[in-house]
XYZ file of C-alpha atoms in Angstrom:
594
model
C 56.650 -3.189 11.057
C 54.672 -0.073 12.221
C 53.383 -0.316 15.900
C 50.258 -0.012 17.230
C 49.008 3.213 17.785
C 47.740 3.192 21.206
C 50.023 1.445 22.998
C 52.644 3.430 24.570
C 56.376 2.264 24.703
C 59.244 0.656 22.075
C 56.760 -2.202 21.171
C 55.486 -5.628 23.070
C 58.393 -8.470 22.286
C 56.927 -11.915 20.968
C 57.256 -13.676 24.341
C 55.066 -10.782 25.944
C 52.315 -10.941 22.787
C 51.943 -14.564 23.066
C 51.338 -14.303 26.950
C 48.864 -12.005 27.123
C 47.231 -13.202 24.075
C 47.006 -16.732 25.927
C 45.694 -14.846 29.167
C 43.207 -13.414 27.366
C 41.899 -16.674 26.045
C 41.859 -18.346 29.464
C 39.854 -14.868 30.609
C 37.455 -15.850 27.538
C 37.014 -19.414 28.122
C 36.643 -19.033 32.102
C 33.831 -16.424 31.607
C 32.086 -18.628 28.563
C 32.074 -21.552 31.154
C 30.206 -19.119 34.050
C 28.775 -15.961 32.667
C 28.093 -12.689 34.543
C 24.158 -12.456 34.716
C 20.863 -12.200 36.921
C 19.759 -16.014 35.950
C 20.937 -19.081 34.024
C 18.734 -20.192 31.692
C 18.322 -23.110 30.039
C 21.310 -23.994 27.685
C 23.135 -20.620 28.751
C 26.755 -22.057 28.837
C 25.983 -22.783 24.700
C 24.531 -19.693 24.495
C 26.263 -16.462 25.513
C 26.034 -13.648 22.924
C 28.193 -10.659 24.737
C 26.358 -7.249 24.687
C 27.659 -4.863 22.081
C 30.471 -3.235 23.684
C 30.396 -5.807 26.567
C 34.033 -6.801 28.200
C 34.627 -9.755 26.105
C 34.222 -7.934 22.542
C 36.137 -4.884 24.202
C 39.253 -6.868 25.623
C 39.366 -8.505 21.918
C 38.924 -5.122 20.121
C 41.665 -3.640 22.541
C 44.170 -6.450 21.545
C 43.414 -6.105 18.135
C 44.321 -2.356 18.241
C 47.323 -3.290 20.600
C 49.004 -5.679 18.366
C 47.474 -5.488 14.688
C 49.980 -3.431 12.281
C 48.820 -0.671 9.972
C 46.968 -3.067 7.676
C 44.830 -4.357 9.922
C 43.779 -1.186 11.660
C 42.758 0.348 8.433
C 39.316 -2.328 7.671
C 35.665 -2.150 8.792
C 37.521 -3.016 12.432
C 39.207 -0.142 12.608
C 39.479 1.563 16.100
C 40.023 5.181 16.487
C 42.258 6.982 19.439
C 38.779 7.961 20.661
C 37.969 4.682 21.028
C 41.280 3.012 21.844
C 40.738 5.412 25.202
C 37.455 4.838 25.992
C 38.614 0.953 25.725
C 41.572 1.570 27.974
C 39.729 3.974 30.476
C 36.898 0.591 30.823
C 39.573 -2.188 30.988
C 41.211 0.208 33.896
C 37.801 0.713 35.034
C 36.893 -2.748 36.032
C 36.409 -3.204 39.596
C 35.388 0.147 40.265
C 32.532 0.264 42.827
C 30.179 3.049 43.186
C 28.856 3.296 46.719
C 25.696 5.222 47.799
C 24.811 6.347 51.362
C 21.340 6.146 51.735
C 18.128 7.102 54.961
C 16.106 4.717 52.831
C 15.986 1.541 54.788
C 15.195 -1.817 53.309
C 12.910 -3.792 55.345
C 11.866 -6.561 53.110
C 13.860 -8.175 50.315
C 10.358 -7.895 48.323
C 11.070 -6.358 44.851
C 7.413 -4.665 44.702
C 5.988 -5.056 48.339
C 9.084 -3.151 50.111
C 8.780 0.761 48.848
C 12.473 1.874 49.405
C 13.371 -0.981 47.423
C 11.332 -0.276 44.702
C 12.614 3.305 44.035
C 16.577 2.044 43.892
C 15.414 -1.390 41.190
C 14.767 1.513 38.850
C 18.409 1.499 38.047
C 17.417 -2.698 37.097
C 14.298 -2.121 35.952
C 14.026 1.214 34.738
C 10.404 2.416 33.294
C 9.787 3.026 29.788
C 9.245 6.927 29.960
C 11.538 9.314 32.287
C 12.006 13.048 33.385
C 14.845 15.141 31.918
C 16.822 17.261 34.014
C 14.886 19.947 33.327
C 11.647 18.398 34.315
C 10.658 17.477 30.739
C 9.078 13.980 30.105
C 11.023 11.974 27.752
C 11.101 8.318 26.062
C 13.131 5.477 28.110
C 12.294 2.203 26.741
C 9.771 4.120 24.679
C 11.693 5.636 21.543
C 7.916 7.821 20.435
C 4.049 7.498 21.443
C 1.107 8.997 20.420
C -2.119 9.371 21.741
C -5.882 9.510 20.184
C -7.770 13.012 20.093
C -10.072 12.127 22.803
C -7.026 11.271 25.160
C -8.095 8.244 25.797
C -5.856 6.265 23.302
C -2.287 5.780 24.017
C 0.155 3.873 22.099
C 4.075 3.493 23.116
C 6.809 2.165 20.095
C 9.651 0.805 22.105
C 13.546 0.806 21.097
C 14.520 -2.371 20.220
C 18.343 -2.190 21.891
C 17.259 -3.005 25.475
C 18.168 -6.647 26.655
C 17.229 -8.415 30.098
C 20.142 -9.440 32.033
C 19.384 -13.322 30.592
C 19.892 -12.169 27.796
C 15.944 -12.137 26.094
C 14.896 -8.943 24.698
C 12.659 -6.569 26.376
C 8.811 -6.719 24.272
C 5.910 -5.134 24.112
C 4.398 -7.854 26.278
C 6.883 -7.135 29.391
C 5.253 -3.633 29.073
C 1.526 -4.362 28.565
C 2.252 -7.454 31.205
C 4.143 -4.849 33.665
C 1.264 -2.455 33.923
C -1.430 -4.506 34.064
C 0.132 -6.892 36.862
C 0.661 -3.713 38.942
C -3.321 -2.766 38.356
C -3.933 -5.771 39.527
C -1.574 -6.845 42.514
C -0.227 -3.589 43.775
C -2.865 -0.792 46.344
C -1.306 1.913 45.074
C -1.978 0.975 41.043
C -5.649 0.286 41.534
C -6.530 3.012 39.114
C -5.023 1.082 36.301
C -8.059 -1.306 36.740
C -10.226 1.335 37.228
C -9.304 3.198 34.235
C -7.777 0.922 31.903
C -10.493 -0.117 29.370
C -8.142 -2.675 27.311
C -4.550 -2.742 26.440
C -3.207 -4.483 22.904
C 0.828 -4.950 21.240
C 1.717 -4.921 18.082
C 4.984 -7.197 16.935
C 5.054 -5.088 13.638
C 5.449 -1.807 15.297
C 6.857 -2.700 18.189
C 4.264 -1.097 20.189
C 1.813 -1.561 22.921
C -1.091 0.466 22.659
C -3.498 1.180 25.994
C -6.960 2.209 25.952
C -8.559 3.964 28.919
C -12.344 4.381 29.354
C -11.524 8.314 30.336
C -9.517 11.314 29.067
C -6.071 10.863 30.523
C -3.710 12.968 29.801
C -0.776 12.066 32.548
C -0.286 8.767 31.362
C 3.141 9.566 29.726
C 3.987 10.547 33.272
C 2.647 8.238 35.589
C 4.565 5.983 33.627
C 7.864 7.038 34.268
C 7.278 5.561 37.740
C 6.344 1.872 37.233
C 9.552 -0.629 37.043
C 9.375 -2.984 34.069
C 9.487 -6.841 34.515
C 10.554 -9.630 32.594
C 6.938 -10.926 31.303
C 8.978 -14.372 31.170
C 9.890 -14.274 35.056
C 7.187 -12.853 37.047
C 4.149 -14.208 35.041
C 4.830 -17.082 37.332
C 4.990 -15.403 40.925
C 1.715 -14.715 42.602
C 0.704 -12.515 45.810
C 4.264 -10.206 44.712
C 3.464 -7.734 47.659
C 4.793 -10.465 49.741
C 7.180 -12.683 47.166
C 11.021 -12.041 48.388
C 13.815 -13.061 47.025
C 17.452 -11.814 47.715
C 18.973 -11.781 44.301
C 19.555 -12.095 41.191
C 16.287 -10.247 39.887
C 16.390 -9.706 36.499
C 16.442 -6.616 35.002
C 17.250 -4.737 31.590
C 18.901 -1.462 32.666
C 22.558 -0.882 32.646
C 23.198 -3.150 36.003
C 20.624 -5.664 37.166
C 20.306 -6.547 41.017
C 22.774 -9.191 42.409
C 22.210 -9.645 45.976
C 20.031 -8.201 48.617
C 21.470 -8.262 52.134
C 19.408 -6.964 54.666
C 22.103 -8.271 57.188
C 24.956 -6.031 55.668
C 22.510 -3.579 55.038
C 23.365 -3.018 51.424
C 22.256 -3.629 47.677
C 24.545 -5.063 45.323
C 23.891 -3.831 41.653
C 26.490 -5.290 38.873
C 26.938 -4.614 35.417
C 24.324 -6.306 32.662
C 25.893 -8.085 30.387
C 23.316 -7.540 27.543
C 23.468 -3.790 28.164
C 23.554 -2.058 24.490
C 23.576 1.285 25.652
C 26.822 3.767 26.811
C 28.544 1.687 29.005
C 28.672 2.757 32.768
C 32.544 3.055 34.251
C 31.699 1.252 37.601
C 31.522 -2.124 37.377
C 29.128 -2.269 40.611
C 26.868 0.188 41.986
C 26.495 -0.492 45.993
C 23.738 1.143 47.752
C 24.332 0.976 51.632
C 21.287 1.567 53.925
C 21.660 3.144 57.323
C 18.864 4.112 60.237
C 21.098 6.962 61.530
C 21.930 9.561 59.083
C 25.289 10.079 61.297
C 26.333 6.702 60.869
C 25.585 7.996 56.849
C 27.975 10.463 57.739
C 30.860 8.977 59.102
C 30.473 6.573 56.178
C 31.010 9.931 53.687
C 33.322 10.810 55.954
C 35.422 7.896 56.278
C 35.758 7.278 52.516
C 33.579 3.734 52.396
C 30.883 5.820 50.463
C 30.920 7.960 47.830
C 27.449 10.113 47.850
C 24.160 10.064 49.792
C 20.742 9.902 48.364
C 17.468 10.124 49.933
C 14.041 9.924 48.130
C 12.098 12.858 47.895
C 14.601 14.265 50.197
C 18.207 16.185 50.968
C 21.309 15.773 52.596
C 20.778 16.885 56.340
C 21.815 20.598 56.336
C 23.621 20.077 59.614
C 26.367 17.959 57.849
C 26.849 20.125 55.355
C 29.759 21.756 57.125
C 30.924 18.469 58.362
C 31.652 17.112 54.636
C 33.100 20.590 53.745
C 35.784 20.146 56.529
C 37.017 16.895 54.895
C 37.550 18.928 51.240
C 36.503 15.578 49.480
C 33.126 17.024 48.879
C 31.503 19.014 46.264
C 27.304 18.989 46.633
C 24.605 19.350 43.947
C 21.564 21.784 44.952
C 18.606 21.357 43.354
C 14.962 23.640 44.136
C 12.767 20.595 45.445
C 9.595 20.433 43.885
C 8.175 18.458 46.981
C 7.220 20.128 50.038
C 6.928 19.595 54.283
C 3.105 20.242 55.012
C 0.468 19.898 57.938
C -1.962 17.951 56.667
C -6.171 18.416 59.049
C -8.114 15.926 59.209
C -10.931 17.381 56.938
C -13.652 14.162 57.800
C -14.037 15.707 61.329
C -14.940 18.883 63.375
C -13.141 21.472 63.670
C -11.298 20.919 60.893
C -14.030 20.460 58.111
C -14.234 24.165 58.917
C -12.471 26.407 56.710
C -12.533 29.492 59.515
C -10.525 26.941 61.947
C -8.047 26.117 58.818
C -7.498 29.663 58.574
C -6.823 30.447 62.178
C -4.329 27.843 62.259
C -2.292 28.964 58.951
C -2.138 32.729 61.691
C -0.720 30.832 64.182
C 2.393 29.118 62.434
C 5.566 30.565 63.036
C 6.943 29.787 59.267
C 10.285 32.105 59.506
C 11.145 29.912 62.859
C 10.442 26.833 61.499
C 12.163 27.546 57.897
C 15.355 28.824 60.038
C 15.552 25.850 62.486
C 14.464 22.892 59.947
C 16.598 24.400 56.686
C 19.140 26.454 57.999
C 19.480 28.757 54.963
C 18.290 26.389 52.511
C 14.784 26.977 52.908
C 12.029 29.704 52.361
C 8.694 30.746 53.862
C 5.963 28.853 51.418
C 2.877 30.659 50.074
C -0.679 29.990 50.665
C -1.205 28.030 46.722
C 0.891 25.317 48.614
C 2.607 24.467 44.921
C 6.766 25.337 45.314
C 7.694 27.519 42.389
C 10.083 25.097 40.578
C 6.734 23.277 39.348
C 6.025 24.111 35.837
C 2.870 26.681 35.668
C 3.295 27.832 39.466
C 1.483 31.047 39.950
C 2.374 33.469 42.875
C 0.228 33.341 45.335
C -0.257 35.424 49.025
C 2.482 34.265 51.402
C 1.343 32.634 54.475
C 1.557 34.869 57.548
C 2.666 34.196 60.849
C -0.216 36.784 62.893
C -1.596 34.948 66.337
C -3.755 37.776 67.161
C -5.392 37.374 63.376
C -5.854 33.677 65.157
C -7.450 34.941 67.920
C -9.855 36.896 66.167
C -10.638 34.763 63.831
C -11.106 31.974 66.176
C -13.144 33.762 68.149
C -15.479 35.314 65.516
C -15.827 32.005 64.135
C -17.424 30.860 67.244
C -14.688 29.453 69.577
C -14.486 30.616 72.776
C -13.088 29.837 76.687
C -16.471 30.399 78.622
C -15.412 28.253 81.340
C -11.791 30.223 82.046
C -9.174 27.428 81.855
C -7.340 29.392 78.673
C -8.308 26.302 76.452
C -11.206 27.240 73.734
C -13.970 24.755 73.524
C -15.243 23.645 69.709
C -18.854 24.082 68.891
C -19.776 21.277 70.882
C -18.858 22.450 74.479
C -15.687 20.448 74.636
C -12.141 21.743 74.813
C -10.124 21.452 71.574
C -7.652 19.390 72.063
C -5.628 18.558 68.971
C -3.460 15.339 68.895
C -0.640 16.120 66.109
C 0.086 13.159 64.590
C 3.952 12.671 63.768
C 6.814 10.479 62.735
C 10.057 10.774 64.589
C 11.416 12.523 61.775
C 9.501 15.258 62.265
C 9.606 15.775 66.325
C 11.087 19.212 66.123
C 8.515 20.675 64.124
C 5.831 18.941 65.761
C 7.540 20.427 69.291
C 7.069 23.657 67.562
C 3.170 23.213 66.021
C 2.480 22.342 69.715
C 3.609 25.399 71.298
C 2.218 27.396 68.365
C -0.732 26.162 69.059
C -1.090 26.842 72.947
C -0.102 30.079 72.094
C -3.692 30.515 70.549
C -5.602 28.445 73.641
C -5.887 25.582 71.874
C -4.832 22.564 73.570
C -2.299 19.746 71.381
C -0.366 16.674 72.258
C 1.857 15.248 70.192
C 1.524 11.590 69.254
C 4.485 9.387 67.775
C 4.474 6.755 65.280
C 6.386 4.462 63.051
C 5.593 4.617 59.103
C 3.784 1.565 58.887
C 1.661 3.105 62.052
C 1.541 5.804 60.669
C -0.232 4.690 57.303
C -3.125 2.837 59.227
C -4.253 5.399 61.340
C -4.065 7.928 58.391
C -6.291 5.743 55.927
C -9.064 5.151 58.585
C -9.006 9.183 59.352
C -7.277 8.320 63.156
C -5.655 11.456 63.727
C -6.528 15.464 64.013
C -3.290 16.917 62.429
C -0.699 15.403 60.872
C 2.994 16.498 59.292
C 4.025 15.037 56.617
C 5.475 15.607 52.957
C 4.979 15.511 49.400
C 7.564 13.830 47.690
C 8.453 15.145 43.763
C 6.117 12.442 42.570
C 3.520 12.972 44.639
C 3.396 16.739 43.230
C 3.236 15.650 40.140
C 0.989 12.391 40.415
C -2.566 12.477 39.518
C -3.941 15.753 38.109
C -0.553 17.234 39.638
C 0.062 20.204 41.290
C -0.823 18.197 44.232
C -4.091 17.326 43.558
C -3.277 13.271 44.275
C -2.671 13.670 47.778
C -6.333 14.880 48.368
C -8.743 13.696 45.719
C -10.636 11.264 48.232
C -11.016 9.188 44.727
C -7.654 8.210 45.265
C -5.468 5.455 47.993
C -1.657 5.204 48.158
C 0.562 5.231 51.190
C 0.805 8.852 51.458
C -1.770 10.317 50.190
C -4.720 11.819 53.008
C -7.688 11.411 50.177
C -9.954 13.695 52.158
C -11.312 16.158 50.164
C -14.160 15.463 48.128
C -15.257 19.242 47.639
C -17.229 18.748 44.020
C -14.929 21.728 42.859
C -11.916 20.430 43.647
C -12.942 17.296 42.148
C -13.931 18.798 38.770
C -10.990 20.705 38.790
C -8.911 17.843 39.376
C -11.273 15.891 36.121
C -10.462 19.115 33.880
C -6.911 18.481 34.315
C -6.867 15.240 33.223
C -9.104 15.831 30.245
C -6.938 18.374 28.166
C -4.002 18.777 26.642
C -3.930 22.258 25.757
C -0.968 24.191 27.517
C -3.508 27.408 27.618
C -6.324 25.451 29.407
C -3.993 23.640 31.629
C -2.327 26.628 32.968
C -5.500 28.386 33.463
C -6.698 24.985 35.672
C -3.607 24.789 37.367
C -3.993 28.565 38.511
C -7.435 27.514 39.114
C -6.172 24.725 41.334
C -3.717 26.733 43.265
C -6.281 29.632 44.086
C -8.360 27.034 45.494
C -5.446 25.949 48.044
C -5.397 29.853 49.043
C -8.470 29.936 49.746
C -9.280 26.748 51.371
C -6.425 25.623 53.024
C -7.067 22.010 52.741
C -3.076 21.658 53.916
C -0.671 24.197 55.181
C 2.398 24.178 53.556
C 4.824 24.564 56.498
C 8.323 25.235 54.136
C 10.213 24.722 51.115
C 13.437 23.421 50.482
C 16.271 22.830 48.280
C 17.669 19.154 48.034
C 21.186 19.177 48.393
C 23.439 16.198 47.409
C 27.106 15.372 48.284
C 29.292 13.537 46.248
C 33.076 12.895 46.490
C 35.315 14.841 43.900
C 37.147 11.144 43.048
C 33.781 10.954 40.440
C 32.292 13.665 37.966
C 29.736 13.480 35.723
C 26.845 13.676 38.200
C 23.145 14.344 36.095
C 19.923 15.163 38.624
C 16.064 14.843 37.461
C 13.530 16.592 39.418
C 11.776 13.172 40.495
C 14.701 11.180 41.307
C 17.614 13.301 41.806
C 20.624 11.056 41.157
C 19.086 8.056 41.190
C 18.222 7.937 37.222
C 19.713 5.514 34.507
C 21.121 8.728 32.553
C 23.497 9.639 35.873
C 24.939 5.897 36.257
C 26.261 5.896 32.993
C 27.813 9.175 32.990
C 29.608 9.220 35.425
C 33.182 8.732 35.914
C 36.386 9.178 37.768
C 38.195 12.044 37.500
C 41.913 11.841 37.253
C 43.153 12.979 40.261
């Protein structure tokens, strides 16, 4: 009797066959009675259909190959070495936790109203378009779309392999629901009820088809942002900015979200059991939230996580050296397409005026900030405030650190010290005194925009405040000067090139919508209206020209991201709007041998 190929050794005796054969039965049976998934629905016990590929079908596929002679391994069932490994490598697999370090606190077990959870669900709920690693848009749950000449047409076809972890199958409803529940419950999807005329799915073509009552030519990319829901679960839930639940949510990507516990300060993400796609090796994906990036650290450090990530954001440079100590480390770089920026109030005096703009761009000292804030992994931005990894970046005049140009420019502009006490006084007699508005994460660099600014006689105080203080004071124009950043989204959102952070047509958490120059704002409309690559580069010059020249933020550095990751896993794949955290990276990657 020939053996079977993959198992290694003189053979399995009858006594041993028979014993795991019955253990694998009582595995079956146990699981049929309670099955791994986000809900139970109705009749589920009679139910359960294993994914393709799922444990069940793989243990039974594996014994078949273990025991079955040469007869039976040569039918439709047949299972190649290739496949006989990547059975084994999973059955070894199981158990394997992947554990992420993460800044990004949780505050609110709220699947939609808390923001930090919303960008890690998109491992759950993953939308139905995505960025490639090289910053192309691609299909998700979307296989193809087109869209109507006038750009105002656009219909999605959806694959038909993705499952929710109940086991129903994701529609063309769950999408058309999805988007138009966000236009309606969420702030920061308002324009979706602005914009979108009617919306329509088609159970022939598997499609859902939306109409807007403008050209809109970012669709495909705004969404790659929005998480879809189960039509079936959430058509029930009203006011969802302020629903909470702590698990199981369910979802339809390769793991679905178990358990939210803000007490452990963690996520628990397990593997869904109607997943079609290439399975993932881990069979849980932890994401563990910490407020102090060295308790983040010693985590790394200590072994109990495996890699950071932060939104929109890199590894703090000072640890970098830290890790590298430990020689457990290896770290991903990446040119961030986001940026750190000072941000004027442009609804008051004097910063409506474009003179005063300009003074302050003189009076930044970009070389000491870019040294102190990115230690090496930084560079001095330029005046078209777009970073050069964005597609159609032109090369613009870098900004200048020159306080005598401030000086001058102040003064000619009308801003003068006629009273003597070395602070200049604003057109209206009074002494400028700028309050810089900051979070704590940025105290250093406000410490420095405060002395740069004295430097010049103008007078600044720093004022400190939490995010969600932050927010209100920002969208009722409370402030002078404020840091903050653009996140890869946010440079992309909109008419991109980071248009949506100032198009006063717009509202989001952090966005300043306070420019409502008419030629921005056509500009911005142009955008949106074509699809020719020759036309949009020429408006995306356009656009960046008019940040030279008008300064309606001052880009204050830009960065690379930088990522850790232990060497135990390889296989790591980073987009340029969510670094790690994409589907395509949790199912890639593996651990190595060693």
């Amino acid at each position: 009797m020939k053996q079977g190929k993959y198992f290694k050794g003189s053979g399995l005796n009858r006594g041993l066959k028979q014993g795991l054969t019955f253990a694998i039965l009582i595995f079956i049976f146990c699981a049929n009675m309670h099955p791994a998934g986000a809900t139970e629905p109705e009749g589920f016990g009679e139910n359960l259909t294993p994914s393709e590929g799922g444990i069940f079908d793989r243990f039974i596929t594996y014994i078949k190959a273990l025991f079955g002679d040469g007869e039976d391994l040569q039918g439709p069932e047949a299972v190649s070495e290739a496949k006989a490994a990547e059975i084994q490598q999973s059955i070894d697999s199981e158990g394997t936790v992947l554990k992420i370090a993460t800044p990004n606190v949780i505050k609110s077990a709220s699947f939609i109203g808390d923001s930090n959870l919303g960008v890690f669900t998109r491992l759950s709920n993953p939308p139905f378009m995505k960025m490639d690693s090289e910053g192309h848009l691609a299909g998700q749950l979307a296989e193809s779309y087109e869209v109507s000449e006038n750009n105002t047409c656009w219909t999605f076809y959806l694959r038909d392999d993705f499952y929710w972890s109940d086991g129903e199958p994701v529609t063309p409803e769950d999408i058309e629901f999805s988007i138009r529940y966000y236009g309606r419950e969420t702030p920061w999807a308002s324009w979706i009820n602005e914009t979108l005329e009617s919306s329509a799915v088609s159970e022939a073509n598997n499609s859902v088809t939306f109409k807007f009552n403008k050209p809109y030519t970012r669709i495909d990319l705004e969404f790659a942002t929005y998480d879809i829901l189960p039509a079936h679960v959430w058509e029930t839930v009203e006011n969802p900015m302020e629903y909470t639940n702590n698990g199981p949510y369910v979802g339809c990507g390769p793991y679905y979200l178990k358990l939210i516990d803000l007490n452990a300060g963690k996520l628990v993400f397990e593997k869904n059991p109607y997943w079609k796609g290439k399975i993932p090796e881990a069979e849980t994906v932890e994401v563990h939230f910490y407020s102090n990036v060295d308790v983040a650290t010693l985590a790394l450090k200590n072994g109990e996580a495996d890699t950071y990530y932060k939104y929109a954001g890199s590894y703090p440079y000072s640890g970098i050296e830290q890790l590298e100590e430990t020689g457990n480390f290896d770290f991903l770089e990446k040119t961030d397409i986001g940026l750190i920026f000072l941000a004027p109030n442009l609804e008051k005096a004097p910063f409506s005026d474009p003179e005063f703009r300009e003074a302050l761009a003189y009076a930044i000292n970009y070389e000491e900030i870019v040294r102190l804030e990115t230690l090496g992994y930084g560079e001095v931005p330029n005046r078209g405030f777009v970073p050069p990894a964005m597609e159609n970046f032109k090369e613009t005049e870098k900004l200048e650190y020159d306080p005598e140009r401030a000086r001058e420019i102040l003064g000619e502009a009308g801003y003068s010290d006629s009273n003597g006490d070395g602070i200049l006084e604003g057109k209206d007699g009074k002494n400028i005194e700028l309050e810089i508005l900051i979070r704590p994460e940025y105290a250093r660099t406000g410490e420095l925009l405060k002395e740069y600014f004295e430097n010049v006689s103008l007078g600044a105080d720093l004022r400190t405040a939490d995010s969600d203080t932050w927010m209100t004071l920002k969208d009722n124009y409370e402030y002078d000067l404020t840091v903050t950043r653009s996140t890869p989204w946010g440079m992309l959102m909109h008419a991109s090139w980071g248009s949506g952070y100032f198009d006063s047509r717009r509202t989001g958490q952090g966005v300043m919508h306070n420019l409502d120059d008419p030629e921005f704002l056509e500009l911005c409309d142009n955008i949106l209206a074509t699809t020719d690559s020759a036309e949009l580069q020429a408006y995306a010059y356009e656009l960046q020209d008019y940040y030279a020249e008008n300064l309606p933020a001052i880009p204050l550095y830009w960065n690379n991201v930088l990522t850790p990751y232990n060497r135990y896993f390889e296989g790591w794949y980073t987009d340029p709007l969510y670094g790690i955290y994409n589907l395509d990276n949790f199912v890639n990657v593996r651990r190595t041998e060693a």
